[in-house]
Amino acid sequence: MLCYPQKVRYIMCGVVAASSLPACVFEWSVENYGDTTAEVAICMTWVNGYGAKDDKAGGHQNYVFSSNQQNGNGTAFGIEMKHKTDGGSPYSFGISALQPDDSGETYQVTYEANFTANGSGSLLWNQLLTTGHLKNGDSCQASRKGQVIGAAVSCSVQPKPSETVGDICFTLTWDSPEVDFPKSDVIAHRQYTRYFGNDGRACAGLCSTATQDYRDWEKKIDDWQSPILNDSELPDWYKSALFNESYFVADGGTVWLADKEDEIGRFGYLEGHEYRMVNTYDVHFYASWALTLNWPKIASSIQRDYADAKHLMDYTSIADAKHRMYYTSIADAKHRMYYTSIADAKHRMYYTSIADKHPMYYTSTTDAKHPMYYTSTTDAKHPMYSTSIADAIMVEDKRSWPLMMGGTAKKRTTKAACPHDLGDPQGNPWVDINCYNIHDTATWKVSSHYEHRMFRLNTV
């Protein structure tokens, strides 16, 4: 008997919406090399928790769900595990298995909504061993203090001699919609909440979508990678590195925030997990060509994030800062410039000086001299609820910023100099930018890199 899985996590060239989903599919196949029909049960278990002390705090609860697939694949049966966090932020996991339509007794999906996970799990495994199925236990009461609860889904198949049974599909999803930066008074939401909501009850919908669409995901991933993988002139090490190392786009300390007005949102990643700065531009510059070719909209959004920080910052109140993002009227346009498309970028290109023909809808000579339009001391102190590197460049943060090299200090950001980064994820990124504190990066070539990147994006 041979059982083997294939994992599908959809991060696909050029695709934005599905690439943001916290979901993955495990597709199993079973080959029977024996002389008799076999009985095989594959079981997926998950704990309602993440290994922290509050796993035993009590108050966690699991719920059964089912979802008919719109494409006729069948019905997904699963468990949503709602976790009660210390801070009250929504947090849950979902697991499911697919019962194909018209499968008869070939596939049989069963589940257990609740078992005690801080033990041997013997009741669960003995049930599976003796019957080949789980008991379809219903949704449970909230867990008691000291108790860790888990859930399980199982799919049973009976392959005949020399038969392969495939398409045994399990799905894992995780729903943690809120991002709370330690020094921010604004709760941000992850990009996928744009499509699935931010109330912490998205796991069932995510499981359904992943189960329904994963075959299409597989095909698109194959279509994307096949020209490289099938090119005999390319060495194997190169093919491996090209795709395997792209993991960093998703796992490089990545945070992808939703924006009320902009479909792409805000995308940030770290230079390294030990180098805690978002979108460090001097290094992002070298990675940006691959990002531009594969995810041009994300690459453009990062560029715009520097553009926003460069051109403006005319928040009229903290309320504007909280709700902000890409104002949509002429009145807004004359104060700020949040261009929202490549077409906008083509027509103005994030001008970097007053000499560039006053591209910013200046309303007076005074405005032209002071393009930031701060309306209060508070605004000037927090110039940046900015959405991009371009806007950051024309903002000057005059707060003293000590430098490790030489023991001197500088202004945190210098007007007309591209910032080094968009902030510290342990601080208030996209707001308190340029947290690099070793050298004065205003003297570096980062601004030249920015102009080069604009040319690349415009070309693509």
Protein backbone atom coordinates (compact mmCIF):
# COMPACT_ATOMS: atom_id res chain seq x y z
CA MET A 1 0.00 0.00 0.00
CA LEU A 2 1.35 3.42 -0.96
CA CYS A 3 -0.24 6.67 0.25
CA TYR A 4 1.19 9.96 -0.95
CA PRO A 5 0.09 13.59 -0.65
CA GLN A 6 0.41 16.70 -2.76
CA LYS A 7 0.12 20.10 -1.10
CA VAL A 8 -1.36 23.07 -2.96
CA ARG A 9 -0.80 26.54 -1.50
CA TYR A 10 -1.91 29.07 -4.06
CA ILE A 11 0.67 31.79 -4.58
CA MET A 12 0.40 32.42 -8.27
CA CYS A 13 2.17 34.76 -10.66
CA GLY A 14 0.03 37.78 -11.49
CA VAL A 15 -2.93 36.77 -9.32
CA VAL A 16 -3.71 38.96 -6.33
CA ALA A 17 -6.98 37.90 -4.69
CA ALA A 18 -6.42 34.13 -4.39
CA SER A 19 -2.73 34.57 -3.52
CA SER A 20 -3.76 36.37 -0.34
CA LEU A 21 -5.90 33.52 1.01
CA PRO A 22 -4.73 31.77 4.21
CA ALA A 23 -5.59 28.31 2.92
CA CYS A 24 -3.94 25.20 1.62
CA VAL A 25 -5.15 21.89 0.20
CA PHE A 26 -3.66 18.42 0.73
CA GLU A 27 -4.63 15.98 -2.02
CA TRP A 28 -3.90 12.33 -1.28
CA SER A 29 -3.75 9.29 -3.54
CA VAL A 30 -3.76 5.64 -2.40
CA GLU A 31 -2.29 2.82 -4.50
CA ASN A 32 -3.12 -0.79 -3.61
CA TYR A 33 -0.34 -3.19 -4.66
CA GLY A 34 -1.93 -6.09 -2.78
CA ASP A 35 -4.15 -8.97 -3.89
CA THR A 36 -7.22 -8.00 -1.87
CA THR A 37 -9.36 -4.92 -1.42
CA ALA A 38 -7.90 -2.66 1.23
CA GLU A 39 -9.59 -0.40 3.76
CA VAL A 40 -7.71 2.86 4.20
CA ALA A 41 -8.62 5.84 6.37
CA ILE A 42 -6.62 9.07 6.22
CA CYS A 43 -7.28 11.39 9.15
CA MET A 44 -6.39 15.04 9.63
CA THR A 45 -6.33 16.46 13.16
CA TRP A 46 -5.81 19.98 14.46
CA VAL A 47 -5.61 21.59 17.88
CA ASN A 48 -7.68 24.63 18.75
CA GLY A 49 -4.63 26.68 19.60
CA TYR A 50 -1.09 27.54 18.60
CA GLY A 51 1.06 26.16 21.39
CA ALA A 52 0.65 29.10 23.77
CA LYS A 53 -0.48 29.15 27.40
CA ASP A 54 -3.95 30.35 26.48
CA ASP A 55 -4.61 27.01 24.73
CA LYS A 56 -5.56 25.82 28.24
CA ALA A 57 -7.35 28.99 29.28
CA GLY A 58 -10.81 27.65 28.45
CA GLY A 59 -13.56 29.23 26.40
CA HIS A 60 -12.44 27.81 23.05
CA GLN A 61 -15.13 26.23 20.90
CA ASN A 62 -15.44 24.09 17.75
CA TYR A 63 -18.27 24.14 15.20
CA VAL A 64 -19.26 21.71 12.45
CA PHE A 65 -19.91 23.08 8.98
CA SER A 66 -20.65 21.70 5.52
CA SER A 67 -20.56 23.39 2.15
CA ASN A 68 -21.82 22.22 -1.23
CA GLN A 69 -19.34 23.04 -3.97
CA GLN A 70 -20.68 25.26 -6.75
CA ASN A 71 -18.65 23.43 -9.39
CA GLY A 72 -20.23 20.08 -8.53
CA ASN A 73 -17.14 18.63 -6.84
CA GLY A 74 -19.17 17.48 -3.87
CA THR A 75 -19.63 18.58 -0.27
CA ALA A 76 -16.91 19.75 2.11
CA PHE A 77 -17.45 18.68 5.72
CA GLY A 78 -15.33 20.42 8.29
CA ILE A 79 -14.73 21.93 11.70
CA GLU A 80 -14.17 25.59 12.52
CA MET A 81 -12.08 26.04 15.68
CA LYS A 82 -12.74 29.42 17.24
CA HIS A 83 -9.94 30.38 19.63
CA LYS A 84 -10.49 32.79 22.50
CA THR A 85 -7.41 35.03 22.61
CA ASP A 86 -6.18 37.07 25.57
CA GLY A 87 -6.64 40.35 23.74
CA GLY A 88 -9.97 39.45 22.20
CA SER A 89 -8.77 39.52 18.60
CA PRO A 90 -10.59 37.04 16.33
CA TYR A 91 -8.57 33.89 15.68
CA SER A 92 -9.68 30.54 14.29
CA PHE A 93 -8.65 27.49 12.28
CA GLY A 94 -10.61 25.34 9.87
CA ILE A 95 -10.11 21.81 8.57
CA SER A 96 -12.32 19.98 6.09
CA ALA A 97 -12.49 16.93 3.83
CA LEU A 98 -14.30 16.61 0.52
CA GLN A 99 -17.09 14.08 -0.05
CA PRO A 100 -17.32 13.89 -3.87
CA ASP A 101 -20.74 13.70 -5.50
CA ASP A 102 -21.86 10.23 -6.64
CA SER A 103 -18.92 8.61 -4.85
CA GLY A 104 -21.12 5.98 -3.19
CA GLU A 105 -19.04 3.97 -0.74
CA THR A 106 -15.79 4.78 -2.54
CA TYR A 107 -15.24 7.78 -0.28
CA GLN A 108 -16.71 8.25 3.15
CA VAL A 109 -15.99 11.44 5.06
CA THR A 110 -16.52 11.48 8.84
CA TYR A 111 -15.48 13.90 11.55
CA GLU A 112 -15.04 14.49 15.26
CA ALA A 113 -15.77 18.04 16.36
CA ASN A 114 -14.19 17.72 19.77
CA PHE A 115 -11.60 15.55 21.46
CA THR A 116 -9.24 16.21 24.34
CA ALA A 117 -5.91 17.02 22.74
CA ASN A 118 -3.68 17.26 25.83
CA GLY A 119 -3.69 13.49 26.22
CA SER A 120 -2.92 10.42 24.14
CA GLY A 121 -5.92 10.81 21.84
CA SER A 122 -6.55 7.09 22.29
CA LEU A 123 -10.35 7.38 22.12
CA LEU A 124 -10.12 9.01 18.71
CA TRP A 125 -7.56 6.61 17.31
CA ASN A 126 -9.25 3.49 18.69
CA GLN A 127 -12.51 4.59 17.08
CA LEU A 128 -10.73 5.00 13.76
CA LEU A 129 -8.85 1.70 14.12
CA THR A 130 -11.85 -0.45 15.00
CA THR A 131 -14.45 1.04 12.64
CA GLY A 132 -12.47 2.88 9.99
CA HIS A 133 -14.55 5.99 10.67
CA LEU A 134 -15.03 8.79 13.15
CA LYS A 135 -18.35 9.15 14.94
CA ASN A 136 -19.50 12.50 13.46
CA GLY A 137 -19.50 14.10 16.89
CA ASP A 138 -21.40 17.38 16.91
CA SER A 139 -20.23 20.86 17.85
CA CYS A 140 -19.02 21.03 21.43
CA GLN A 141 -19.42 23.15 24.49
CA ALA A 142 -16.70 25.69 25.19
CA SER A 143 -13.54 24.11 26.57
CA ARG A 144 -12.88 24.04 30.31
CA LYS A 145 -9.92 25.71 31.94
CA GLY A 146 -6.93 23.39 31.66
CA GLN A 147 -8.42 21.48 28.72
CA VAL A 148 -6.94 21.60 25.22
CA ILE A 149 -9.41 20.60 22.52
CA GLY A 150 -8.89 19.43 18.97
CA ALA A 151 -10.90 18.34 15.95
CA ALA A 152 -10.50 15.73 13.23
CA VAL A 153 -11.79 14.91 9.76
CA SER A 154 -11.27 11.56 8.06
CA CYS A 155 -11.77 10.13 4.59
CA SER A 156 -12.09 6.36 4.16
CA VAL A 157 -11.53 4.61 0.82
CA GLN A 158 -11.46 0.99 -0.34
CA PRO A 159 -9.04 0.56 -3.26
CA LYS A 160 -9.27 -2.75 -5.10
CA PRO A 161 -6.15 -4.75 -6.04
CA SER A 162 -3.91 -2.75 -8.41
CA GLU A 163 -6.26 0.24 -8.12
CA THR A 164 -5.31 3.83 -7.37
CA VAL A 165 -7.85 6.02 -5.59
CA GLY A 166 -7.03 9.71 -5.86
CA ASP A 167 -8.62 13.07 -5.18
CA ILE A 168 -8.73 12.53 -1.41
CA CYS A 169 -8.91 16.19 -0.54
CA PHE A 170 -8.26 17.86 2.83
CA THR A 171 -8.16 21.60 3.46
CA LEU A 172 -6.54 23.69 6.18
CA THR A 173 -7.38 27.37 6.71
CA TRP A 174 -6.43 29.91 9.35
CA ASP A 175 -8.27 33.15 10.04
CA SER A 176 -6.45 35.88 11.96
CA PRO A 177 -7.93 39.01 10.39
CA GLU A 178 -6.44 41.73 12.58
CA VAL A 179 -2.94 43.19 12.59
CA ASP A 180 -2.15 45.27 15.66
CA PHE A 181 1.20 47.03 15.42
CA PRO A 182 2.47 47.74 18.97
CA LYS A 183 2.79 51.52 18.58
CA SER A 184 -0.25 52.09 16.39
CA ASP A 185 -3.70 53.09 17.60
CA VAL A 186 -5.25 51.72 14.41
CA ILE A 187 -6.25 48.07 13.98
CA ALA A 188 -5.40 47.00 10.44
CA HIS A 189 -6.92 44.03 8.60
CA ARG A 190 -5.28 41.51 6.32
CA GLN A 191 -5.85 41.59 2.59
CA TYR A 192 -8.03 38.47 2.42
CA THR A 193 -10.62 40.16 4.67
CA ARG A 194 -11.52 42.27 1.66
CA TYR A 195 -13.21 39.15 0.29
CA PHE A 196 -14.11 37.17 3.44
CA GLY A 197 -14.82 39.77 6.10
CA ASN A 198 -12.98 40.55 9.33
CA ASP A 199 -15.29 39.10 11.99
CA GLY A 200 -13.14 36.00 12.51
CA ARG A 201 -15.66 33.56 11.01
CA ALA A 202 -14.05 33.11 7.59
CA CYS A 203 -12.69 29.56 7.91
CA ALA A 204 -15.74 27.77 6.51
CA GLY A 205 -15.83 30.05 3.48
CA LEU A 206 -12.08 29.73 2.99
CA CYS A 207 -12.31 25.92 3.14
CA SER A 208 -15.13 25.96 0.62
CA THR A 209 -13.27 28.25 -1.78
CA ALA A 210 -10.02 26.29 -1.55
CA THR A 211 -11.78 22.95 -2.07
CA GLN A 212 -13.72 24.33 -5.00
CA ASP A 213 -10.86 26.10 -6.77
CA TYR A 214 -7.73 24.09 -6.04
CA ARG A 215 -7.74 22.21 -9.35
CA ASP A 216 -7.79 25.51 -11.19
CA TRP A 217 -4.96 26.68 -8.92
CA GLU A 218 -2.90 23.60 -9.81
CA LYS A 219 -3.40 24.18 -13.53
CA LYS A 220 -2.41 27.84 -13.33
CA ILE A 221 0.67 27.03 -11.27
CA ASP A 222 1.67 24.36 -13.81
CA ASP A 223 1.11 26.77 -16.70
CA TRP A 224 3.27 29.33 -14.93
CA GLN A 225 6.15 27.02 -14.03
CA SER A 226 6.18 24.53 -16.92
CA PRO A 227 8.04 26.71 -19.47
CA ILE A 228 10.93 26.98 -17.01
CA LEU A 229 10.83 23.42 -15.69
CA ASN A 230 10.67 21.95 -19.21
CA ASP A 231 13.48 24.09 -20.60
CA SER A 232 16.35 21.66 -21.16
CA GLU A 233 18.85 24.50 -21.50
CA LEU A 234 18.37 25.59 -17.90
CA PRO A 235 20.24 23.69 -15.14
CA ASP A 236 18.21 21.96 -12.44
CA TRP A 237 19.75 24.01 -9.64
CA TYR A 238 18.53 27.17 -11.34
CA LYS A 239 14.98 25.88 -11.75
CA SER A 240 14.91 24.81 -8.12
CA ALA A 241 16.24 28.12 -6.84
CA LEU A 242 13.97 30.18 -9.06
CA PHE A 243 10.75 28.75 -7.66
CA ASN A 244 11.72 27.42 -4.23
CA GLU A 245 13.29 30.69 -3.11
CA SER A 246 10.17 32.61 -4.04
CA TYR A 247 8.82 31.34 -0.69
CA PHE A 248 10.20 34.56 0.80
CA VAL A 249 7.41 36.57 -0.83
CA ALA A 250 4.96 34.79 1.49
CA ASP A 251 7.21 33.92 4.43
CA GLY A 252 9.61 36.83 4.65
CA GLY A 253 7.96 38.44 7.63
CA THR A 254 5.25 39.35 5.16
CA VAL A 255 2.19 41.40 6.03
CA TRP A 256 -0.46 42.25 3.45
CA LEU A 257 -3.01 44.77 4.64
CA ALA A 258 -6.40 45.54 3.15
CA ASP A 259 -7.23 49.04 1.98
CA LYS A 260 -10.78 50.33 1.85
CA GLU A 261 -10.30 51.99 -1.53
CA ASP A 262 -7.39 50.20 -3.20
CA GLU A 263 -7.82 46.58 -4.28
CA ILE A 264 -4.12 45.79 -3.91
CA GLY A 265 -3.80 47.10 -0.35
CA ARG A 266 -0.43 47.51 1.34
CA PHE A 267 2.22 44.83 0.96
CA GLY A 268 5.27 44.67 3.20
CA TYR A 269 8.09 42.21 3.73
CA LEU A 270 11.33 42.21 5.69
CA GLU A 271 14.89 42.21 4.45
CA GLY A 272 15.41 39.41 6.97
CA HIS A 273 13.74 38.13 10.11
CA GLU A 274 16.61 39.53 12.17
CA TYR A 275 16.54 42.85 10.28
CA ARG A 276 13.24 44.30 11.40
CA MET A 277 12.31 46.89 8.76
CA VAL A 278 9.50 46.86 6.20
CA ASN A 279 10.40 47.07 2.49
CA THR A 280 14.02 48.18 2.93
CA TYR A 281 14.38 49.97 -0.36
CA ASP A 282 18.10 49.54 -1.00
CA VAL A 283 17.68 45.74 -0.96
CA HIS A 284 14.10 45.61 -2.28
CA PHE A 285 15.52 47.32 -5.37
CA TYR A 286 17.41 44.15 -6.32
CA ALA A 287 14.47 41.84 -5.62
CA SER A 288 12.01 44.16 -7.30
CA TRP A 289 12.60 43.02 -10.87
CA ALA A 290 11.34 39.51 -10.10
CA LEU A 291 8.47 40.96 -8.07
CA THR A 292 7.59 43.28 -10.97
CA LEU A 293 7.52 40.48 -13.53
CA ASN A 294 5.51 38.10 -11.34
CA TRP A 295 3.28 40.44 -9.32
CA PRO A 296 3.36 43.85 -11.05
CA LYS A 297 0.41 45.20 -9.06
CA ILE A 298 2.10 44.38 -5.75
CA ALA A 299 5.37 45.87 -7.00
CA SER A 300 3.47 48.99 -8.02
CA SER A 301 1.78 49.22 -4.62
CA ILE A 302 5.16 49.19 -2.84
CA GLN A 303 6.39 51.90 -5.16
CA ARG A 304 3.26 53.88 -4.47
CA ASP A 305 3.82 53.41 -0.75
CA TYR A 306 7.07 55.29 -1.07
CA ALA A 307 5.33 57.77 -3.36
CA ASP A 308 2.66 58.53 -0.79
CA ALA A 309 5.25 59.18 1.87
CA LYS A 310 7.18 61.31 -0.61
CA HIS A 311 4.50 63.69 -1.84
CA LEU A 312 2.33 64.52 0.95
CA MET A 313 0.55 63.86 4.02
CA ASP A 314 -2.36 66.20 4.41
CA TYR A 315 -4.41 64.36 7.01
CA THR A 316 -6.83 66.80 8.53
CA SER A 317 -7.45 64.76 11.67
CA ILE A 318 -6.58 61.49 13.36
CA ALA A 319 -9.93 60.25 12.08
CA ASP A 320 -8.69 60.81 8.52
CA ALA A 321 -5.56 58.88 9.35
CA LYS A 322 -7.56 55.96 10.70
CA HIS A 323 -9.98 55.79 7.81
CA ARG A 324 -7.73 57.28 5.23
CA MET A 325 -6.55 55.83 2.01
CA TYR A 326 -6.83 57.18 -1.44
CA TYR A 327 -9.27 60.06 -1.19
CA THR A 328 -11.50 60.21 -4.24
CA SER A 329 -12.59 63.82 -4.80
CA ILE A 330 -10.99 66.84 -6.47
CA ALA A 331 -10.78 68.50 -3.08
CA ASP A 332 -8.77 65.56 -1.82
CA ALA A 333 -6.68 65.48 -4.97
CA LYS A 334 -5.58 69.08 -4.60
CA HIS A 335 -4.14 68.30 -1.17
CA ARG A 336 -2.55 64.96 -1.75
CA MET A 337 -2.17 62.93 -4.75
CA TYR A 338 -2.92 59.30 -4.06
CA TYR A 339 -2.75 58.18 -7.68
CA THR A 340 -4.42 54.81 -7.86
CA SER A 341 -3.43 53.25 -11.17
CA ILE A 342 -0.53 52.70 -13.55
CA ALA A 343 -2.27 55.16 -15.88
CA ASP A 344 -1.87 57.84 -13.22
CA ALA A 345 1.76 56.91 -12.77
CA LYS A 346 2.39 57.14 -16.52
CA HIS A 347 1.06 60.68 -16.59
CA ARG A 348 3.09 61.98 -13.77
CA MET A 349 5.67 59.62 -12.48
CA TYR A 350 6.00 60.71 -8.91
CA TYR A 351 7.82 63.94 -9.60
CA THR A 352 10.67 64.57 -7.23
CA SER A 353 11.07 68.34 -7.29
CA ILE A 354 9.14 71.59 -7.61
CA ALA A 355 10.85 72.07 -10.95
CA ASP A 356 8.93 69.13 -12.35
CA LYS A 357 6.13 71.38 -13.56
CA HIS A 358 4.09 71.45 -10.38
CA PRO A 359 2.39 68.09 -10.88
CA MET A 360 0.68 68.05 -7.52
CA TYR A 361 -2.37 70.21 -7.99
CA TYR A 362 -0.84 73.12 -6.10
CA THR A 363 -3.45 75.71 -5.26
CA SER A 364 -1.11 78.60 -4.48
CA THR A 365 2.53 79.63 -4.46
CA THR A 366 2.55 78.88 -0.76
CA ASP A 367 1.33 75.37 -1.45
CA ALA A 368 4.08 74.86 -4.00
CA LYS A 369 6.69 75.86 -1.48
CA HIS A 370 5.15 73.70 1.22
CA PRO A 371 3.63 70.74 -0.62
CA MET A 372 2.80 68.81 2.52
CA TYR A 373 -0.25 70.81 3.56
CA TYR A 374 0.02 70.03 7.24
CA THR A 375 -2.99 71.39 9.05
CA SER A 376 -1.71 71.09 12.60
CA THR A 377 1.36 70.34 14.67
CA THR A 378 -0.08 66.88 15.25
CA ASP A 379 -0.19 66.23 11.51
CA ALA A 380 3.41 67.36 11.15
CA LYS A 381 4.52 65.02 13.92
CA HIS A 382 2.80 62.09 12.25
CA PRO A 383 3.32 62.94 8.60
CA MET A 384 2.82 59.54 7.44
CA TYR A 385 -0.30 57.62 7.59
CA SER A 386 1.05 57.32 4.06
CA THR A 387 0.24 54.55 1.69
CA SER A 388 3.37 54.55 -0.29
CA ILE A 389 7.49 55.11 -0.82
CA ALA A 390 6.81 57.91 -3.33
CA ASP A 391 4.79 60.02 -0.92
CA ALA A 392 7.35 59.45 1.80
CA ILE A 393 10.09 61.11 -0.23
CA MET A 394 8.69 64.64 -0.03
CA VAL A 395 7.82 64.39 3.66
CA GLU A 396 10.32 65.67 6.19
CA ASP A 397 10.14 64.31 9.71
CA LYS A 398 12.25 66.70 11.78
CA ARG A 399 12.31 64.60 14.92
CA SER A 400 15.88 63.95 16.05
CA TRP A 401 17.04 60.46 15.13
CA PRO A 402 20.30 59.26 16.79
CA LEU A 403 22.78 57.40 14.60
CA MET A 404 24.96 54.58 15.88
CA MET A 405 27.79 55.44 13.52
CA GLY A 406 29.62 58.44 14.94
CA GLY A 407 27.17 59.12 17.75
CA THR A 408 25.51 61.97 15.87
CA ALA A 409 21.85 62.64 15.14
CA LYS A 410 19.84 63.59 12.06
CA LYS A 411 16.30 64.38 11.05
CA ARG A 412 14.33 61.15 10.84
CA THR A 413 13.50 61.78 7.18
CA THR A 414 14.94 64.31 4.78
CA LYS A 415 12.79 66.00 2.17
CA ALA A 416 13.36 64.85 -1.42
CA ALA A 417 15.40 61.82 -0.26
CA CYS A 418 13.85 58.40 -0.68
CA PRO A 419 13.44 56.74 2.74
CA HIS A 420 15.43 53.62 3.49
CA ASP A 421 12.38 51.71 4.77
CA LEU A 422 8.72 52.03 5.68
CA GLY A 423 9.17 51.40 9.38
CA ASP A 424 9.49 48.78 12.10
CA PRO A 425 6.73 46.13 12.40
CA GLN A 426 7.25 46.35 16.17
CA GLY A 427 6.53 50.08 15.94
CA ASN A 428 4.12 51.80 13.58
CA PRO A 429 5.07 50.90 9.98
CA TRP A 430 3.83 53.04 7.10
CA VAL A 431 3.55 55.84 9.69
CA ASP A 432 6.91 56.12 11.48
CA ILE A 433 9.14 55.42 8.51
CA ASN A 434 12.91 55.33 8.08
CA CYS A 435 13.77 53.50 11.27
CA TYR A 436 17.31 52.59 10.10
CA ASN A 437 19.66 54.17 12.64
CA ILE A 438 23.24 53.36 11.67
CA HIS A 439 24.03 55.79 8.82
CA ASP A 440 22.26 58.78 7.31
CA THR A 441 20.58 57.13 4.32
CA ALA A 442 19.70 60.52 2.80
CA THR A 443 23.23 60.46 1.34
CA TRP A 444 22.79 56.99 -0.21
CA LYS A 445 21.74 56.20 -3.78
CA VAL A 446 18.26 55.08 -2.73
CA SER A 447 16.60 57.99 -4.57
CA SER A 448 18.29 56.92 -7.80
CA HIS A 449 17.00 53.40 -7.23
CA TYR A 450 13.52 54.82 -6.87
CA GLU A 451 13.67 56.58 -10.24
CA HIS A 452 15.03 53.41 -11.84
CA ARG A 453 12.14 51.41 -10.39
CA MET A 454 9.61 53.87 -11.81
CA PHE A 455 11.13 53.40 -15.26
CA ARG A 456 10.96 49.61 -14.90
CA LEU A 457 7.33 49.67 -13.79
CA ASN A 458 6.37 52.01 -16.59
CA THR A 459 8.08 49.71 -19.09
CA VAL A 460 6.30 46.62 -17.77
